Coordinates of N, CA and C in Angstrom, one line a residue:
X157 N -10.5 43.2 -11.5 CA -11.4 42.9 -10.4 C -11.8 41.4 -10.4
X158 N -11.7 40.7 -11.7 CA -12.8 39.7 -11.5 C -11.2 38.6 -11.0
X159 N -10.2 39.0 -11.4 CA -9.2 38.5 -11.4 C -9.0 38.3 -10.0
X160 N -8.6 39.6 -9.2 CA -8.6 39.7 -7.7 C -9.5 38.7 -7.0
X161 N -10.6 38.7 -7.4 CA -11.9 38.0 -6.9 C -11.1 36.2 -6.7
X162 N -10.8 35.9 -8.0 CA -10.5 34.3 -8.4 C -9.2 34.6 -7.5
X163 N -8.5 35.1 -7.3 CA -7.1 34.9 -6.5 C -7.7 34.6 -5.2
X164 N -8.5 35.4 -4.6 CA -9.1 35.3 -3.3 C -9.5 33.9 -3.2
X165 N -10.7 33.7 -4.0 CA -11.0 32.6 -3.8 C -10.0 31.6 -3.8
X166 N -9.3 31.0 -4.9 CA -8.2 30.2 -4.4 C -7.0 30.2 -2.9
X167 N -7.2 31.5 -2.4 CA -6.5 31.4 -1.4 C -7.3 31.1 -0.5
X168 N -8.5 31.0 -0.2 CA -9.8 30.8 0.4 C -9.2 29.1 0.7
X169 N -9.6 28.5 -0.6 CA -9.8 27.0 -0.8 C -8.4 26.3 -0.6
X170 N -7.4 27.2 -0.7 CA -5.7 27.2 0.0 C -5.5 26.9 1.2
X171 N -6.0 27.6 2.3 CA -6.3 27.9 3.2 C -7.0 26.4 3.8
X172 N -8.4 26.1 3.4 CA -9.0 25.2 3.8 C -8.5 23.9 3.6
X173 N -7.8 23.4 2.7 CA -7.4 22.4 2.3 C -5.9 22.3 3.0
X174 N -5.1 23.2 3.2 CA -3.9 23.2 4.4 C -4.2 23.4 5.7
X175 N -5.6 23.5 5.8 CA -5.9 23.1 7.8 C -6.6 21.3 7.4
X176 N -7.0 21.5 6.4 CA -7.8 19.8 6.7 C -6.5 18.8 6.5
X177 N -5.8 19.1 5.8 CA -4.6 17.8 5.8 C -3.3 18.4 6.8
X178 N -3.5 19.6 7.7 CA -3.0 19.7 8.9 C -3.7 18.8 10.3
X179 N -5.0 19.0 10.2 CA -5.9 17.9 10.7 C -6.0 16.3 10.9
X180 N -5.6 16.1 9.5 CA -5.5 14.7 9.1 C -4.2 14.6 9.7
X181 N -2.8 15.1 9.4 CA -1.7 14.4 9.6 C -1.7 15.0 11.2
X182 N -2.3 15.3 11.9 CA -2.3 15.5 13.4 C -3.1 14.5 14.5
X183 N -3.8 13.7 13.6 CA -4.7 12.6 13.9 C -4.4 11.5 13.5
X184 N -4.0 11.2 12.8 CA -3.1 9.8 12.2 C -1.5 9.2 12.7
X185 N -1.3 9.7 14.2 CA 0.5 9.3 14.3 C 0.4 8.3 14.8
X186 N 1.5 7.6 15.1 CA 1.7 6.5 15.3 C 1.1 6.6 17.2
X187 N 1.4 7.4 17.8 CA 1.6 7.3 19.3 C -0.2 7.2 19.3
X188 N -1.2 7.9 18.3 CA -2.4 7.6 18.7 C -3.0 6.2 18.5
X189 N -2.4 4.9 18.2 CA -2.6 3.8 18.9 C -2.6 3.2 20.1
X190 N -1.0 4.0 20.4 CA -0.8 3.6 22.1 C -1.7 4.6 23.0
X191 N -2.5 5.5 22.4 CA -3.8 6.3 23.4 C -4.4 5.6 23.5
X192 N -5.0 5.0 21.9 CA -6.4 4.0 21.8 C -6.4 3.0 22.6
X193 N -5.3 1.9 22.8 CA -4.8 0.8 23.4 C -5.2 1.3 25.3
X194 N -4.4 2.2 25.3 CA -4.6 2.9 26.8 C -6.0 3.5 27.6
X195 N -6.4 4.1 26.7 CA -7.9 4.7 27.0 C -8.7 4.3 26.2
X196 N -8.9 4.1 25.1 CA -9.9 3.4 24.3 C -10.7 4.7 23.7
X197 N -10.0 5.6 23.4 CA -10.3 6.9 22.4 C -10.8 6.5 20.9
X198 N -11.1 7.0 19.9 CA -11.5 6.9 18.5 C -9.8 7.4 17.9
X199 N -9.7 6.9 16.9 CA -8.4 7.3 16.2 C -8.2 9.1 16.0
X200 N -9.0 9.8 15.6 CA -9.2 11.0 15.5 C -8.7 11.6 17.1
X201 N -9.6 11.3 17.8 CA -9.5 11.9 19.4 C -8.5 11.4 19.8
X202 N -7.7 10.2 19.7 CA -6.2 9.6 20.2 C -5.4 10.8 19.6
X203 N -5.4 10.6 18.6 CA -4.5 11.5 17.5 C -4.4 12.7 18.5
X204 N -5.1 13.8 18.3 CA -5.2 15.1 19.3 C -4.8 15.1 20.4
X205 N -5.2 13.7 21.3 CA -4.5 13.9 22.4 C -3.3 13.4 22.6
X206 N -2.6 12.7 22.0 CA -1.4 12.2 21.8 C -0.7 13.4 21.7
X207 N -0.9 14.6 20.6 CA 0.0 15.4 20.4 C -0.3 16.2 21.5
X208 N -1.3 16.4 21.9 CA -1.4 17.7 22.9 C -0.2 17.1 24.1
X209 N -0.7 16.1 24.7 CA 0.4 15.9 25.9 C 1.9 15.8 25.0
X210 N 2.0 15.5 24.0 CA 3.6 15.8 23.7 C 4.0 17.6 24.0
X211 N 2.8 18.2 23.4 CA 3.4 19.5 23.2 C 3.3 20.1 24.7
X212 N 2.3 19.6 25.6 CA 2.5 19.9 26.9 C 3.6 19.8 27.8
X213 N 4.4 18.8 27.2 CA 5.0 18.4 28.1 C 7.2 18.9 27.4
X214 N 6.7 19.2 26.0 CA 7.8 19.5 25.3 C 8.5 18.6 24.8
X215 N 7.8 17.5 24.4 CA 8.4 16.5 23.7 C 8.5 16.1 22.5
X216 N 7.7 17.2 21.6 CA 7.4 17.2 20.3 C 8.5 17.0 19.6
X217 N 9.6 17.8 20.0 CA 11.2 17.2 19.2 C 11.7 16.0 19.3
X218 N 11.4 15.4 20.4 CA 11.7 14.2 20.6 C 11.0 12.9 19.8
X219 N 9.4 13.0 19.7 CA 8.4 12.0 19.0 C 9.0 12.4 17.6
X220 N 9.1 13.8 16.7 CA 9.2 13.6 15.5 C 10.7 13.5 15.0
X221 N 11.9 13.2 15.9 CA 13.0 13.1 15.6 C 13.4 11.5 14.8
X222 N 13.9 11.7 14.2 CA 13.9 9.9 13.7 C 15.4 9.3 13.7
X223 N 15.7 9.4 15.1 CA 17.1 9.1 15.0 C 17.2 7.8 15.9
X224 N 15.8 7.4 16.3 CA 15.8 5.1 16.2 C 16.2 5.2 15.2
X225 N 15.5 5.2 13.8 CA 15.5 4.7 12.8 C 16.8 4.8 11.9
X226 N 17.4 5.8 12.3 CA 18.8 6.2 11.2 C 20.3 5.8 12.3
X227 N 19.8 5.3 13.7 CA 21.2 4.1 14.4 C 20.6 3.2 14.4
X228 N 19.9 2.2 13.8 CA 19.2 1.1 13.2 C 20.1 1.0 12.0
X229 N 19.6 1.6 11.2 CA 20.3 1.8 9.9 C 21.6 1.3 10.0
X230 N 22.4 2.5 11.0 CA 24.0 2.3 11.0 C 24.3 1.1 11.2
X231 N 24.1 1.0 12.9 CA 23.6 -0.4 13.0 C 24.0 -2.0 12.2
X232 N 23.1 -1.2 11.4 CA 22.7 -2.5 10.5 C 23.8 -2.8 9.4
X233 N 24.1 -1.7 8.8 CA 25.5 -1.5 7.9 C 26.7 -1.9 8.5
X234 N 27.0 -1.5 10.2 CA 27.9 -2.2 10.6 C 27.8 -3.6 10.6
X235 N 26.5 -4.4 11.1 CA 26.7 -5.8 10.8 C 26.6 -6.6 9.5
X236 N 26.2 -5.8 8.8 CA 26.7 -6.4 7.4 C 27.9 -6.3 6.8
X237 N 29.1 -5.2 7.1 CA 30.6 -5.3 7.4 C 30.9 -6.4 7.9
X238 N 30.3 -6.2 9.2 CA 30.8 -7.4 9.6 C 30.7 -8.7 9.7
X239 N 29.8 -9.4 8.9 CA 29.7 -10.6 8.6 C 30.3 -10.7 7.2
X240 N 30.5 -9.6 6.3 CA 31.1 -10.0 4.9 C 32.6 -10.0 5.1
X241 N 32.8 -9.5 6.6 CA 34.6 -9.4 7.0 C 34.8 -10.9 7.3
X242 N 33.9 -11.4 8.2 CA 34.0 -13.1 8.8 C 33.6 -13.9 7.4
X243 N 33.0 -13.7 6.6 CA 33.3 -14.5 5.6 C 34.2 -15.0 4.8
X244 N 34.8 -13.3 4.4 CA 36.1 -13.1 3.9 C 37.0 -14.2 4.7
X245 N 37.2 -13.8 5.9 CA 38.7 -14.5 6.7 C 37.6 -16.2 6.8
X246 N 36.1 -16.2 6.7 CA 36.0 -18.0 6.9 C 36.8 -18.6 5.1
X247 N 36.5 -17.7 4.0 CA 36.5 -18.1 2.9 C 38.4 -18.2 2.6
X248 N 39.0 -17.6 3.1 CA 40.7 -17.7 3.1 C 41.1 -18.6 4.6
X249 N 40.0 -18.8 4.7 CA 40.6 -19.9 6.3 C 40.6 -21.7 5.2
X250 N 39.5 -21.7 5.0 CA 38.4 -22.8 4.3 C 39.6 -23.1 3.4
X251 N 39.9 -22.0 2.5 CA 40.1 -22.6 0.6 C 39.4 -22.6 -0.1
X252 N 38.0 -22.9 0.1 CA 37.4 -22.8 -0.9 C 36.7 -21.5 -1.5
X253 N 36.3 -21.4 -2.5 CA 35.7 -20.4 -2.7 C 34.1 -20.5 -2.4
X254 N 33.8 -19.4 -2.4 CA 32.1 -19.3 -2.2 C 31.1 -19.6 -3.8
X255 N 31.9 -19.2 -4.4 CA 31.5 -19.0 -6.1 C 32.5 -19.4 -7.0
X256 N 32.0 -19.6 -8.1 CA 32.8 -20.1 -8.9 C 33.7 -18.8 -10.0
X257 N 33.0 -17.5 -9.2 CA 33.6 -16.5 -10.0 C 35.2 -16.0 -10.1
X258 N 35.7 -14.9 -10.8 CA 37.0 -15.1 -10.8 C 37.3 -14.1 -9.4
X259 N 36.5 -13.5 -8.5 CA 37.1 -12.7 -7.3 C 36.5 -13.6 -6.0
X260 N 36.6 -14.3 -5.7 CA 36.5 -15.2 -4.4 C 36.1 -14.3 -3.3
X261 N 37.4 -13.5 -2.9 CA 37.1 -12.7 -2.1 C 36.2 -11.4 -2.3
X262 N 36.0 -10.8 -3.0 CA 34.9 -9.9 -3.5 C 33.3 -11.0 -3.2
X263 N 33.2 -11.7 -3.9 CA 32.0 -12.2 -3.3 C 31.8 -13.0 -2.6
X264 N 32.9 -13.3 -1.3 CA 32.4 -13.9 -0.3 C 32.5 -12.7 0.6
X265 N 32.9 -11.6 0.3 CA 32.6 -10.1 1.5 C 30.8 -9.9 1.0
X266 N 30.6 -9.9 -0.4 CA 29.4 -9.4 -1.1 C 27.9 -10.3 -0.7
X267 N 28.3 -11.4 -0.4 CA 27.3 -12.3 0.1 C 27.3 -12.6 1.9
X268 N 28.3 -12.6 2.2 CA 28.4 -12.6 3.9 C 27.7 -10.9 4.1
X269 N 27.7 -10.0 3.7 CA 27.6 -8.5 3.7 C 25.6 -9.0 4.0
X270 N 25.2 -9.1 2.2 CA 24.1 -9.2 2.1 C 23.2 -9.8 3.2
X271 N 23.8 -11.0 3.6 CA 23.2 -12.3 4.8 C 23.3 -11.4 5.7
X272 N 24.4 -10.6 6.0 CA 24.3 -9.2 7.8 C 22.9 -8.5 7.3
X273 N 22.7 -7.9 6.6 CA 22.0 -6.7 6.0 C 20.5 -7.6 6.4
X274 N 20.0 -8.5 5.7 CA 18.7 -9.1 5.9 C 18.2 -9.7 7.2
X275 N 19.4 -10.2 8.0 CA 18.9 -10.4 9.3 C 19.0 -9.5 9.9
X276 N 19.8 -8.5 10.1 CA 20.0 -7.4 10.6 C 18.6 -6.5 10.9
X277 N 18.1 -6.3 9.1 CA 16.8 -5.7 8.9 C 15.8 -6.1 9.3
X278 N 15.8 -7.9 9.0 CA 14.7 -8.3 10.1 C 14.2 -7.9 11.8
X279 N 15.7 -8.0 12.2 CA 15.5 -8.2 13.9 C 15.3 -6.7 13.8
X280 N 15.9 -5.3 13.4 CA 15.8 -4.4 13.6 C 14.5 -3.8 13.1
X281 N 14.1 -4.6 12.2 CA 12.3 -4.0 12.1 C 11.7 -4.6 13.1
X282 N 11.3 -5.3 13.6 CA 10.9 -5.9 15.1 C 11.2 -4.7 16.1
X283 N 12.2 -4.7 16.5 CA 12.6 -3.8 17.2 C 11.9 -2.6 17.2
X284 N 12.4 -1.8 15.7 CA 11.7 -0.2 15.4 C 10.1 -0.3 15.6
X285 N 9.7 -1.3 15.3 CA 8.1 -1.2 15.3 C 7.5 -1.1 16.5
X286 N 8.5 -1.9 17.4 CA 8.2 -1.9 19.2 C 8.7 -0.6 19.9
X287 N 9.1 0.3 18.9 CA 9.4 1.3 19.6 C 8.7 2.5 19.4

């Protein structure tokens, strides 16, 4: 009995602690700045109403889908191909090597690559943040 009693309880305090950080992460999204900015709501009350007109309107798959972020990505991996490709063909155009190592071409794809990848990530974090 006393057992049953403590199980209850814990599911009690289960319970309450899985609606308050349902609460919290329903009030903290991103879109309830663009409410604040628009209406001039409290973060809490942005939060709520942000999701309510999503779910009103049936766009809840759409705000929590993260598929900006993962053709960003690609994106981004394509241009860092492709700058470690233009390096390659500048570094066999040139003659010279990029490094003094024994694979020339291995690290003039590896460093033209790298240079895609960082500006890439730059402009495209600009971008994702504006979006």
């Amino acid at each position: 009995s006393a057992l049953m009693c403590l199980y209850e309880c814990c599911l009690f305090f289960q319970e309450k602690i899985v609606t308050f950080v349902d609460e919290l992460a329903d009030s903290f999204t991103p879109w309830a700045f663009t409410y604040i900015g628009l209406y001039h709501y409290g973060l809490k009350d942005a939060g709520h109403k942000a999701n309510e007109l999503f779910e009103k309107r049936g766009w809840t798959r759409l705000v929590t889908d993260d598929l900006i972020p993962n053709i960003l990505a690609m994106v981004g991996l394509v241009i860092g191909g492709l700058s470690g490709s233009f390096a390659v063909i500048l570094q066999a155009l040139d003659g010279h090597g990029l490094t003094s190592i024994g694979h020339p071409v291995l690290m003039s794809f590896l460093i033209g690559f790298m240079i895609g990848i960082v500006l890439s990530s730059v402009l495209f974090g600009i971008i994702s943040s504006s979006v």
